[in-house]
Every structure is written in structure tokens, then in C-alpha cells.
Coordinates of C-alpha atoms in Angstrom, one line a residue:
Chain Y
M1 CA 81.6 -34.3 48.1
A2 CA 81.2 -31.2 48.9
S3 CA 84.0 -29.6 49.3
Y4 CA 81.9 -26.1 51.8
D5 CA 84.8 -23.8 50.1
S6 CA 82.7 -20.6 49.1
D7 CA 86.3 -19.0 47.6
K8 CA 86.1 -22.7 45.3
V9 CA 82.2 -22.1 44.3
A10 CA 82.7 -18.7 43.3
K11 CA 85.0 -19.5 41.2
I12 CA 83.2 -22.2 39.4
H13 CA 80.4 -19.5 38.9
R14 CA 82.5 -17.6 37.7
E15 CA 84.0 -20.0 34.8
L16 CA 80.7 -21.4 34.5
H17 CA 79.3 -17.5 34.1
S18 CA 81.3 -17.5 30.1
H19 CA 81.1 -21.5 29.5
L20 CA 77.4 -21.8 29.6
P21 CA 74.7 -21.1 26.9
S22 CA 72.7 -17.9 26.9
E23 CA 69.5 -18.9 27.1
P24 CA 68.2 -20.5 30.0
A25 CA 66.0 -22.9 28.0
L26 CA 69.2 -24.5 27.1
R27 CA 70.9 -24.5 30.0
V28 CA 68.6 -26.2 31.4
K29 CA 67.6 -28.3 28.9
A30 CA 71.6 -29.5 29.0
L31 CA 71.4 -29.7 32.9
E32 CA 68.5 -32.0 32.7
S33 CA 70.3 -34.6 29.8
L34 CA 73.7 -34.4 31.8
L35 CA 71.5 -35.5 34.6
V36 CA 69.5 -38.1 32.9
A37 CA 72.7 -39.8 31.4
K38 CA 74.7 -39.8 35.0
G39 CA 71.8 -41.4 36.3
M40 CA 70.7 -38.9 38.8
V41 CA 67.0 -38.2 37.2
D42 CA 64.3 -40.0 36.0
R43 CA 62.2 -37.9 33.1
A44 CA 59.1 -39.7 34.8
A45 CA 59.3 -38.4 38.5
V46 CA 60.5 -34.7 36.9
D47 CA 57.3 -34.8 34.9
A48 CA 55.4 -36.1 38.2
W49 CA 56.4 -32.9 39.9
I50 CA 55.4 -30.9 37.8
D51 CA 52.0 -32.2 37.9
A52 CA 51.6 -32.8 41.1
Y53 CA 52.2 -29.1 41.7
A54 CA 50.1 -27.5 38.9
D55 CA 46.7 -28.3 40.0
E56 CA 46.3 -30.6 43.0
I57 CA 49.2 -28.7 45.6
G58 CA 47.7 -25.2 44.8
P59 CA 47.1 -22.4 46.5
K60 CA 42.9 -23.9 47.0
R61 CA 45.0 -25.8 49.4
G62 CA 45.3 -21.9 51.6
A63 CA 42.5 -21.0 51.0
R64 CA 40.6 -24.4 52.3
V65 CA 42.5 -23.6 56.0
V66 CA 41.3 -19.6 55.5
A67 CA 37.6 -20.7 55.1
R68 CA 37.9 -22.9 57.1
A69 CA 39.1 -20.7 60.1
W70 CA 36.6 -18.4 59.1
R71 CA 33.3 -20.5 60.1
D72 CA 35.4 -22.9 62.9
A73 CA 36.5 -20.6 66.1
D74 CA 37.9 -24.0 67.5
F75 CA 39.9 -25.1 64.3
K76 CA 41.4 -21.4 64.4
A77 CA 42.6 -21.7 67.8
R78 CA 44.7 -24.6 66.6
L79 CA 46.0 -22.6 63.8
L80 CA 47.0 -19.7 65.6
A81 CA 48.8 -21.8 67.7
D82 CA 50.8 -24.9 65.7
G83 CA 50.1 -24.0 61.9
A84 CA 51.7 -27.7 60.9
A85 CA 49.9 -29.6 63.2
A86 CA 46.4 -27.7 62.1
I87 CA 47.4 -28.3 58.0
D88 CA 47.8 -32.2 58.9
E89 CA 44.0 -31.9 59.8
F90 CA 43.5 -31.9 56.0
G91 CA 46.6 -33.8 55.2
Y92 CA 49.0 -30.8 53.7
H93 CA 51.9 -31.2 54.6
G94 CA 54.6 -31.2 53.2
H95 CA 58.0 -28.9 51.3
A96 CA 58.3 -25.9 53.8
T97 CA 55.4 -26.5 55.8
G98 CA 57.1 -28.1 58.9
H99 CA 57.6 -25.3 61.2
L100 CA 54.3 -23.3 59.7
K101 CA 53.0 -19.7 61.4
A102 CA 49.5 -19.1 60.3
V103 CA 49.4 -14.8 61.1
E104 CA 45.8 -13.3 61.5
N105 CA 44.7 -10.0 60.4
T106 CA 42.6 -7.8 62.6
D107 CA 40.7 -4.5 62.6
K108 CA 44.5 -3.5 64.1
V109 CA 47.0 -5.7 62.4
H110 CA 47.3 -6.5 59.2
N111 CA 50.1 -9.2 57.8
L112 CA 53.0 -8.8 55.3
V113 CA 54.9 -11.6 54.3
V114 CA 58.6 -11.6 52.4
C115 CA 61.8 -13.5 52.6
T116 CA 65.0 -10.9 51.9
L117 CA 67.5 -13.6 51.7
C118 CA 66.4 -15.4 48.9
S119 CA 62.3 -16.7 48.1
C120 CA 61.3 -19.2 51.2
Y121 CA 57.9 -20.2 50.6
P122 CA 55.0 -22.4 52.3
F123 CA 54.8 -24.7 49.0
A124 CA 53.4 -27.5 49.8
L125 CA 50.0 -25.2 51.3
L126 CA 50.4 -22.4 48.4
G127 CA 51.9 -24.0 45.4
M128 CA 54.4 -22.0 43.2
S129 CA 55.5 -18.3 44.6
P130 CA 54.5 -15.7 42.6
G131 CA 57.1 -14.0 40.5
W132 CA 56.8 -11.5 42.4
Y133 CA 57.0 -12.6 45.2
K134 CA 60.6 -13.3 44.6
S135 CA 61.8 -10.5 42.7
N136 CA 64.6 -7.5 43.2
E137 CA 62.2 -5.1 44.5
Y138 CA 59.8 -6.5 46.7
R139 CA 62.5 -7.8 48.5
A140 CA 63.7 -4.9 48.5
R141 CA 60.9 -2.6 49.5
A142 CA 58.7 -5.3 51.7
V143 CA 60.4 -4.5 55.5
R144 CA 61.7 -0.6 53.9
D145 CA 58.0 0.3 53.1
P146 CA 55.6 -1.8 53.5
R147 CA 52.6 0.8 53.1
G148 CA 54.2 2.0 49.9
V149 CA 54.3 -1.4 48.7
L150 CA 51.0 -2.2 50.1
A151 CA 49.3 0.6 48.1
E152 CA 51.2 -1.0 44.3
F153 CA 48.5 -3.8 45.6
G154 CA 45.5 -1.5 45.8
I155 CA 46.0 -1.7 49.6
S156 CA 45.4 1.3 51.4
L157 CA 45.6 1.0 55.3
K158 CA 44.7 3.4 57.9
P159 CA 47.4 5.4 59.8
E160 CA 46.7 3.8 63.0
V161 CA 46.9 -0.4 61.7
E162 CA 49.9 -2.4 62.6
I163 CA 51.8 -3.2 59.7
R164 CA 53.2 -6.4 60.9
V165 CA 56.2 -7.8 57.9
W166 CA 57.3 -11.2 58.9
D167 CA 60.8 -12.0 57.1
S168 CA 61.2 -15.3 56.9
T169 CA 65.3 -15.8 57.7
A170 CA 64.6 -19.7 59.4
E171 CA 63.0 -22.4 58.7
L172 CA 59.1 -20.8 60.0
R173 CA 56.6 -20.4 56.7
Y174 CA 54.0 -18.3 57.1
L175 CA 50.4 -17.8 55.9
V176 CA 48.6 -14.3 56.4
V177 CA 44.7 -15.4 57.7
P178 CA 42.8 -13.1 55.9
Q179 CA 40.2 -10.8 57.5
R180 CA 36.8 -12.5 56.4
P181 CA 34.6 -9.5 54.4
A182 CA 31.1 -8.8 54.8
G183 CA 28.2 -10.1 53.3
S184 CA 30.1 -13.8 53.3
E185 CA 27.7 -14.2 56.9
K186 CA 25.3 -17.5 55.2
L187 CA 28.3 -19.2 52.6
D188 CA 29.8 -22.5 53.4
E189 CA 32.7 -23.5 53.8
E190 CA 33.8 -24.5 50.2
A191 CA 31.8 -20.7 48.8
L192 CA 33.6 -19.3 51.5
A193 CA 37.2 -21.0 49.9
G194 CA 36.0 -19.1 46.7
L195 CA 37.3 -15.3 48.0
V196 CA 40.6 -15.9 49.3
T197 CA 43.1 -15.1 46.8
R198 CA 47.0 -16.8 47.2
N199 CA 47.9 -12.7 47.5
A200 CA 45.2 -12.3 50.0
M201 CA 47.3 -15.3 52.3
I202 CA 51.2 -13.6 51.7
G203 CA 48.8 -10.4 53.0
T204 CA 49.3 -8.5 49.4
A205 CA 45.1 -8.5 49.2
L206 CA 42.0 -8.2 51.3
C207 CA 39.2 -10.6 50.5
Q208 CA 36.4 -9.1 48.6
G209 CA 32.2 -10.4 49.3
P210 CA 30.2 -12.5 47.3
A211 CA 29.3 -10.2 44.4
Chain M
M1 CA 79.1 -13.6 53.6
D2 CA 77.6 -9.5 52.6
G3 CA 76.5 -10.1 49.6
M4 CA 74.1 -9.0 46.9
H5 CA 71.3 -11.0 48.1
D6 CA 70.4 -9.5 50.8
L7 CA 68.4 -7.1 49.4
G8 CA 66.3 -6.0 52.3
G9 CA 65.8 -1.8 52.7
V10 CA 67.9 -1.3 49.5
Q11 CA 66.8 1.6 48.2
G12 CA 66.3 2.2 44.1
F13 CA 64.3 -0.2 42.6
G14 CA 61.3 0.5 41.1
P15 CA 57.7 -1.0 41.5
I16 CA 56.6 -4.4 42.1
E17 CA 55.9 -6.0 38.5
I18 CA 51.9 -7.7 39.5
D19 CA 51.7 -10.2 37.0
P20 CA 47.9 -11.3 37.0
D21 CA 49.0 -14.9 35.7
E22 CA 48.7 -17.3 38.5
R23 CA 49.9 -19.8 36.1
P24 CA 52.6 -22.2 38.8
F25 CA 55.2 -21.3 35.3
H26 CA 55.1 -19.0 32.9
H27 CA 57.7 -21.2 30.2
D28 CA 57.9 -24.8 30.1
W29 CA 62.2 -24.5 30.8
E30 CA 61.2 -23.2 34.6
A31 CA 58.6 -25.8 34.8
R32 CA 61.5 -28.4 34.4
M33 CA 64.5 -26.4 36.5
W34 CA 61.8 -27.0 39.0
G35 CA 61.3 -31.0 38.9
L36 CA 64.9 -31.7 38.3
N37 CA 65.1 -30.3 41.7
E38 CA 63.2 -32.4 43.7
A39 CA 63.5 -35.6 41.7
M40 CA 66.8 -35.4 41.2
T41 CA 69.2 -37.9 43.8
G42 CA 72.1 -35.5 43.8
D43 CA 75.2 -36.0 46.6
P44 CA 74.2 -36.4 50.2
R45 CA 76.1 -33.9 51.7
W46 CA 74.5 -31.2 49.9
T47 CA 72.4 -29.1 53.1
I48 CA 69.8 -26.6 51.8
D49 CA 72.3 -23.6 53.8
W50 CA 75.1 -24.8 51.1
W51 CA 72.3 -24.8 48.5
R52 CA 71.3 -21.3 49.5
H53 CA 74.4 -19.7 50.0
V54 CA 76.2 -21.6 46.5
R55 CA 73.4 -19.1 45.4
E56 CA 74.2 -16.4 47.1
L57 CA 77.8 -17.0 45.7
I58 CA 76.7 -16.4 41.7
L59 CA 78.1 -13.5 40.6
P60 CA 76.7 -9.8 41.9
L61 CA 75.2 -8.4 38.2
D62 CA 74.2 -12.5 37.5
Y63 CA 72.2 -12.8 40.9
L64 CA 70.4 -9.0 40.0
R65 CA 69.3 -9.7 36.2
R66 CA 68.9 -13.6 35.9
P67 CA 65.2 -15.0 36.0
Y68 CA 64.5 -16.9 39.4
F69 CA 65.2 -20.6 37.8
D70 CA 67.5 -19.8 35.8
Q71 CA 69.3 -19.1 38.8
W72 CA 68.3 -22.8 39.7
A73 CA 70.3 -24.2 37.0
Q74 CA 73.4 -22.0 37.5
V75 CA 73.1 -23.3 41.6
Y76 CA 72.5 -26.5 40.5
A77 CA 75.5 -26.3 38.3
A78 CA 78.6 -25.4 40.4
L79 CA 76.9 -27.4 42.6
L80 CA 77.8 -30.5 40.4
I81 CA 81.1 -29.3 40.2
D82 CA 82.0 -28.7 43.3
S83 CA 81.6 -32.4 44.6
G84 CA 83.5 -33.9 41.7
M85 CA 79.9 -35.2 39.3
A86 CA 79.9 -33.3 36.4
T87 CA 82.5 -30.8 34.5
V88 CA 81.8 -27.5 32.6
V89 CA 82.1 -28.9 29.4
E90 CA 79.3 -31.3 30.4
L91 CA 76.9 -29.2 31.3
A92 CA 77.7 -26.6 28.3
T93 CA 76.9 -29.6 26.3
G94 CA 74.2 -31.5 27.7
K95 CA 76.0 -35.1 27.3
A96 CA 78.3 -37.6 29.7
A97 CA 82.1 -38.1 29.8
G98 CA 82.9 -39.0 33.3
P99 CA 80.9 -42.0 35.1
R100 CA 78.4 -42.3 36.7
P101 CA 78.4 -41.0 40.0
E102 CA 77.4 -43.3 43.3
L103 CA 74.7 -42.9 44.3
G104 CA 71.3 -44.4 44.6
P105 CA 68.1 -44.8 41.5
P106 CA 67.1 -41.5 41.6
M107 CA 63.5 -40.6 42.2
Q108 CA 61.0 -42.8 40.4
A109 CA 57.3 -41.7 39.2
E110 CA 55.5 -44.0 41.9
E111 CA 57.5 -42.1 44.6
V112 CA 56.1 -38.8 44.0
A113 CA 52.6 -38.5 45.4
E114 CA 54.7 -40.4 48.8
A115 CA 57.6 -37.6 49.0
A116 CA 55.3 -34.7 48.1
R117 CA 54.0 -34.8 51.2
R118 CA 57.7 -35.1 53.8
T119 CA 58.4 -32.9 55.4
T120 CA 61.2 -31.8 57.1
D121 CA 62.0 -30.9 60.6
F122 CA 64.3 -28.8 61.5
R123 CA 63.6 -28.9 65.5
R124 CA 66.4 -30.4 67.8
D125 CA 65.2 -30.4 70.9
G126 CA 67.5 -31.0 74.3
G127 CA 70.5 -28.8 74.1
A128 CA 70.8 -25.1 75.4
K129 CA 68.0 -23.5 77.8
P130 CA 67.5 -20.3 75.9
A131 CA 69.1 -17.4 77.0
F132 CA 66.4 -14.8 76.4
L133 CA 63.1 -14.3 77.5
A134 CA 59.8 -12.6 75.3
G135 CA 59.7 -9.6 76.2
Q136 CA 63.4 -8.7 76.3
K137 CA 65.6 -6.7 74.4
I138 CA 67.8 -7.4 72.7
R139 CA 70.4 -5.6 70.3
A140 CA 71.1 -7.9 66.6
R141 CA 75.5 -8.3 66.5
L142 CA 76.6 -5.4 64.6
S143 CA 79.2 -7.6 62.5
G144 CA 78.1 -10.3 60.1
A145 CA 79.5 -13.5 59.5
P146 CA 81.8 -15.0 56.9
G147 CA 80.1 -17.8 54.5
H148 CA 76.3 -18.1 54.8
T149 CA 74.5 -16.3 57.4
R150 CA 70.7 -15.8 58.1
L151 CA 71.4 -12.1 59.7
P152 CA 70.2 -9.2 57.4
R153 CA 72.3 -6.1 56.7
Y154 CA 69.8 -3.9 57.8
V155 CA 69.0 -5.4 61.5
R156 CA 72.6 -5.4 62.4
G157 CA 73.3 -3.5 65.5
R158 CA 69.6 -2.7 65.8
P159 CA 68.0 -2.5 69.3
G160 CA 64.7 -4.9 68.7
T161 CA 62.4 -7.2 71.2
I162 CA 62.2 -11.0 71.8
H163 CA 58.3 -11.7 70.4
A164 CA 58.6 -15.7 71.0
C165 CA 60.8 -19.1 71.7
H166 CA 60.5 -21.0 68.6
G167 CA 63.3 -23.9 70.4
N168 CA 66.0 -25.2 69.2
H169 CA 66.6 -25.2 65.5
L170 CA 69.7 -26.4 63.2
L171 CA 72.4 -22.9 62.8
P172 CA 72.2 -22.2 59.3
D173 CA 75.6 -20.9 59.4
A174 CA 77.1 -25.0 60.9
G175 CA 74.1 -26.2 57.8
A176 CA 76.3 -24.9 55.3
T177 CA 79.4 -26.2 56.2
G178 CA 77.9 -29.8 56.8
E179 CA 77.8 -29.7 60.1
H180 CA 74.2 -29.9 61.8
R181 CA 73.8 -27.9 65.1
A182 CA 71.2 -26.7 66.9
E183 CA 71.0 -23.6 68.9
P184 CA 67.5 -21.8 70.6
L185 CA 65.3 -19.8 67.6
Y186 CA 63.4 -16.9 68.5
A187 CA 60.7 -14.1 67.1
V188 CA 62.2 -11.4 67.2
A189 CA 60.4 -7.8 66.6
F190 CA 62.0 -4.4 64.9
R191 CA 60.2 -1.4 64.9
T192 CA 60.3 0.6 61.4
A193 CA 61.0 3.6 63.3
D194 CA 64.1 1.8 64.8
L195 CA 65.5 1.0 61.3
W196 CA 65.0 3.4 58.8
P197 CA 64.6 7.4 59.4
E198 CA 61.9 7.3 57.2
A199 CA 59.6 5.8 59.5
A200 CA 59.6 7.9 62.8
G201 CA 56.0 7.7 64.4
S202 CA 55.2 4.7 62.5
P203 CA 53.6 2.0 64.5
D204 CA 54.9 -0.8 61.9
R205 CA 57.1 -3.7 62.9
I206 CA 59.4 -6.2 61.3
F207 CA 59.6 -10.2 62.4
L208 CA 62.3 -12.1 62.2
D209 CA 63.9 -15.0 62.5
L210 CA 67.0 -15.1 64.4
W211 CA 69.3 -17.7 66.6
E212 CA 70.6 -16.9 69.9
S213 CA 73.9 -16.1 68.3
Y214 CA 72.8 -13.7 66.0
L215 CA 71.4 -11.8 69.5
E216 CA 73.1 -9.9 72.2
P217 CA 71.4 -8.4 75.0

């Protein structure tokens, strides 16, 4: 039974530090073998989870949601009012989207999402999070120097544009609705979704019009 | 706890390494670790908050240096030992020496699609009415808390404004001790100018979701 004892777990971490294999691949292999041997995991289920997130569950989902918000003002209003209910219209609910909040970029406001304390992310809508999102550098700097961080992603905002950084400290998860690019007026929903990148839905990219 | 995980605003880190490769996993072991996390049946007393706290307790240098999913492996190793379900030797060798824990059968492949659509609701209606209103000025509590908490150091003691109330949500500080207790949760806006000396005059704001006991009038 879980002890909920911080000191006990700190001691366990120190012990593990000096006893487990040095390579992560070997540590994970040993963990998987042990969990299978103890009847706590079925390998086929592990495979099925990896497959589900390889393609079907990924940023294409978020892109379709944004594309619809761009074309359908009523849907956008529903999305901004209750993100979790709005993505249910697509059947996209799942991990970490139970309390989804959509935030909209405008000429006056640019939104950026981070999790400074760990790496919270709306998995069922955007898939696995990028490596940089989980990095110490991004977590430390996004709240301190958002303009410097955005510049590294190639974004330069006018000084009067307000940056709103959303630090995911609770179970709410954030989706940035980027600005619809010029030149996309005639595109249908599917073509519009093709303009929406993963980074744009985190706030580290702007959407570009059709080439 | 005032741990190494509380990285917001810490200075000295260099440029962000932006990898244009957007595949979900870059190594097979990362995918395996993530799949194990989803598919395994563990101690029913584990909570998301206890999980996060066990990650926070990783030795500080390991926390900064070890790859993300490798930290997950470390978390599960520690959780299993703490719950009496595995030993260090078993985790090092991958071979079971002790008995199987008394748990139900593990998730099967055909159950995954359904499980992937499952959401967790952390809101608990009823209970205390919110003490603060949207637009109200507040100050984040100055001191931290022992154990797990979600009040980052960089806003402690700083003035902010209630942006919205999200209703009553389970408190992570309690969840990390196996207790399920809800209190009002707020989106709180902090001006960067109130957080950082170099941000004077900036229009930028940082929004955090903070529980009522983290705030003072």
C-alpha cells in the first residue's frame, strides 16, 4: 500500500540511483519484464496504446477543432465557453481533456501554454507533447521571458500585443486557437486544418496561409 | 515541497532545443514506458498527485539531467517499492522473486480504445462557496507547503487578480496523501511587471490555476 511518505520515497530514490542499470532502455526493459511477470501488465495492451497514439490520437485532432472554429462562429463560441464539451462533438475526449480551456489569439492578445511544475498537456487532443515542451529550458523561461522564448521560435510580436502565458498548475488543459491566416478565406475545413500546426496550438507558432 | 521541479522563472538556462522531428517518440524505450504507464494495473491507492510528488522527489541532479520518460521509469520503480509490490533487485533484473500482488487482471488490448476515451473529472460540486470574486485583488500565500503542492515559488507573496472561478476541484496537496478533498479553484492573473524586475512596463500576464487555500485577500 502506498505510504504517502515523502522521506521514505526520497530514500528509495537514492537507493535506486545506485542499483538500477545505467541505460534508460535497459531500465525500462527490466521494468516491463517485471510487470509482465507479476501479472500487472499485458504486452499487447502496451502495443495497443502506442499504436493509438502513433497516428489516430495526435495534433490532427486539435487542427480539425481549430479549423471548425475558424469557419463556424457558433462552434467557436461553444469552444471558448466550454472546451471539453466542444471537442466531444468530434468524439475527441480522453486523457487530460476533461477540463479543456480554449484561449483565442487576436490582434491584441497572444497566448502561450506551459507547465512549469511538470509537463501537463492535453494528450487526447494534441497527442504526445514535444520534447522542448518538457525541457527544463522551456519550463523555466516561458513565464520569465516569453518574448525571448517566442523569438527562438521565430515569432516577433509588437510591444503592445499582450502575451498571456497559461501555466497549467491544476487539471485544466489549454488549447490555443491561433489566428486564421490571410489568404485562407476560400478553404474548406480539411484544407484549413492542414494549416494548423501542433506548435500553433501551444502558442509557439503562427499559422501561415496557403502557399 | 520546495523542489528542483519548481522551475518557473529560474535563470541560467540556455536556448530551447527545438527538434523539428514531430514523431511522438524518438526511442522505442520511450514508447514502451508510456504504454506501460497506460496499460499497467497498479496500487489502487496511487493518485495522480502522489505520482507527481514521487517524481518531484527524484534526486535534484537526476531530475535535471535524466530524460523525461526515464524519469517515469524511476517514478514507477519508486512507487512499486514504496507499495511493497517490488524490490530493488527485482527492478534491476526484471525477474520476479516475490509473490504476485493481489490485483485484478491487467488491461487487455481490446479494452484500450475505450480506455483512451476516458476522461477524469476533478471537479466536485457542492461544498464551500468561493470566497473570492472575479476581478478581486488577492495575494498568493508567501510560504510553501510540506509535501506536494501546486503553488509555484515564482508567484508566492505576489499580488494578482482573480480572473475566473472554476468551481470546486480536488486539492492536489490532499490527493498526494490519499485524501480526496475539494476547494474552490481560480484562474489568477499576475502581471509580469509584478513578478520580474526586468518586466517593468510590460503588458504581459501569467495565468495560473490556484486553489483557495493558496491565496490571501
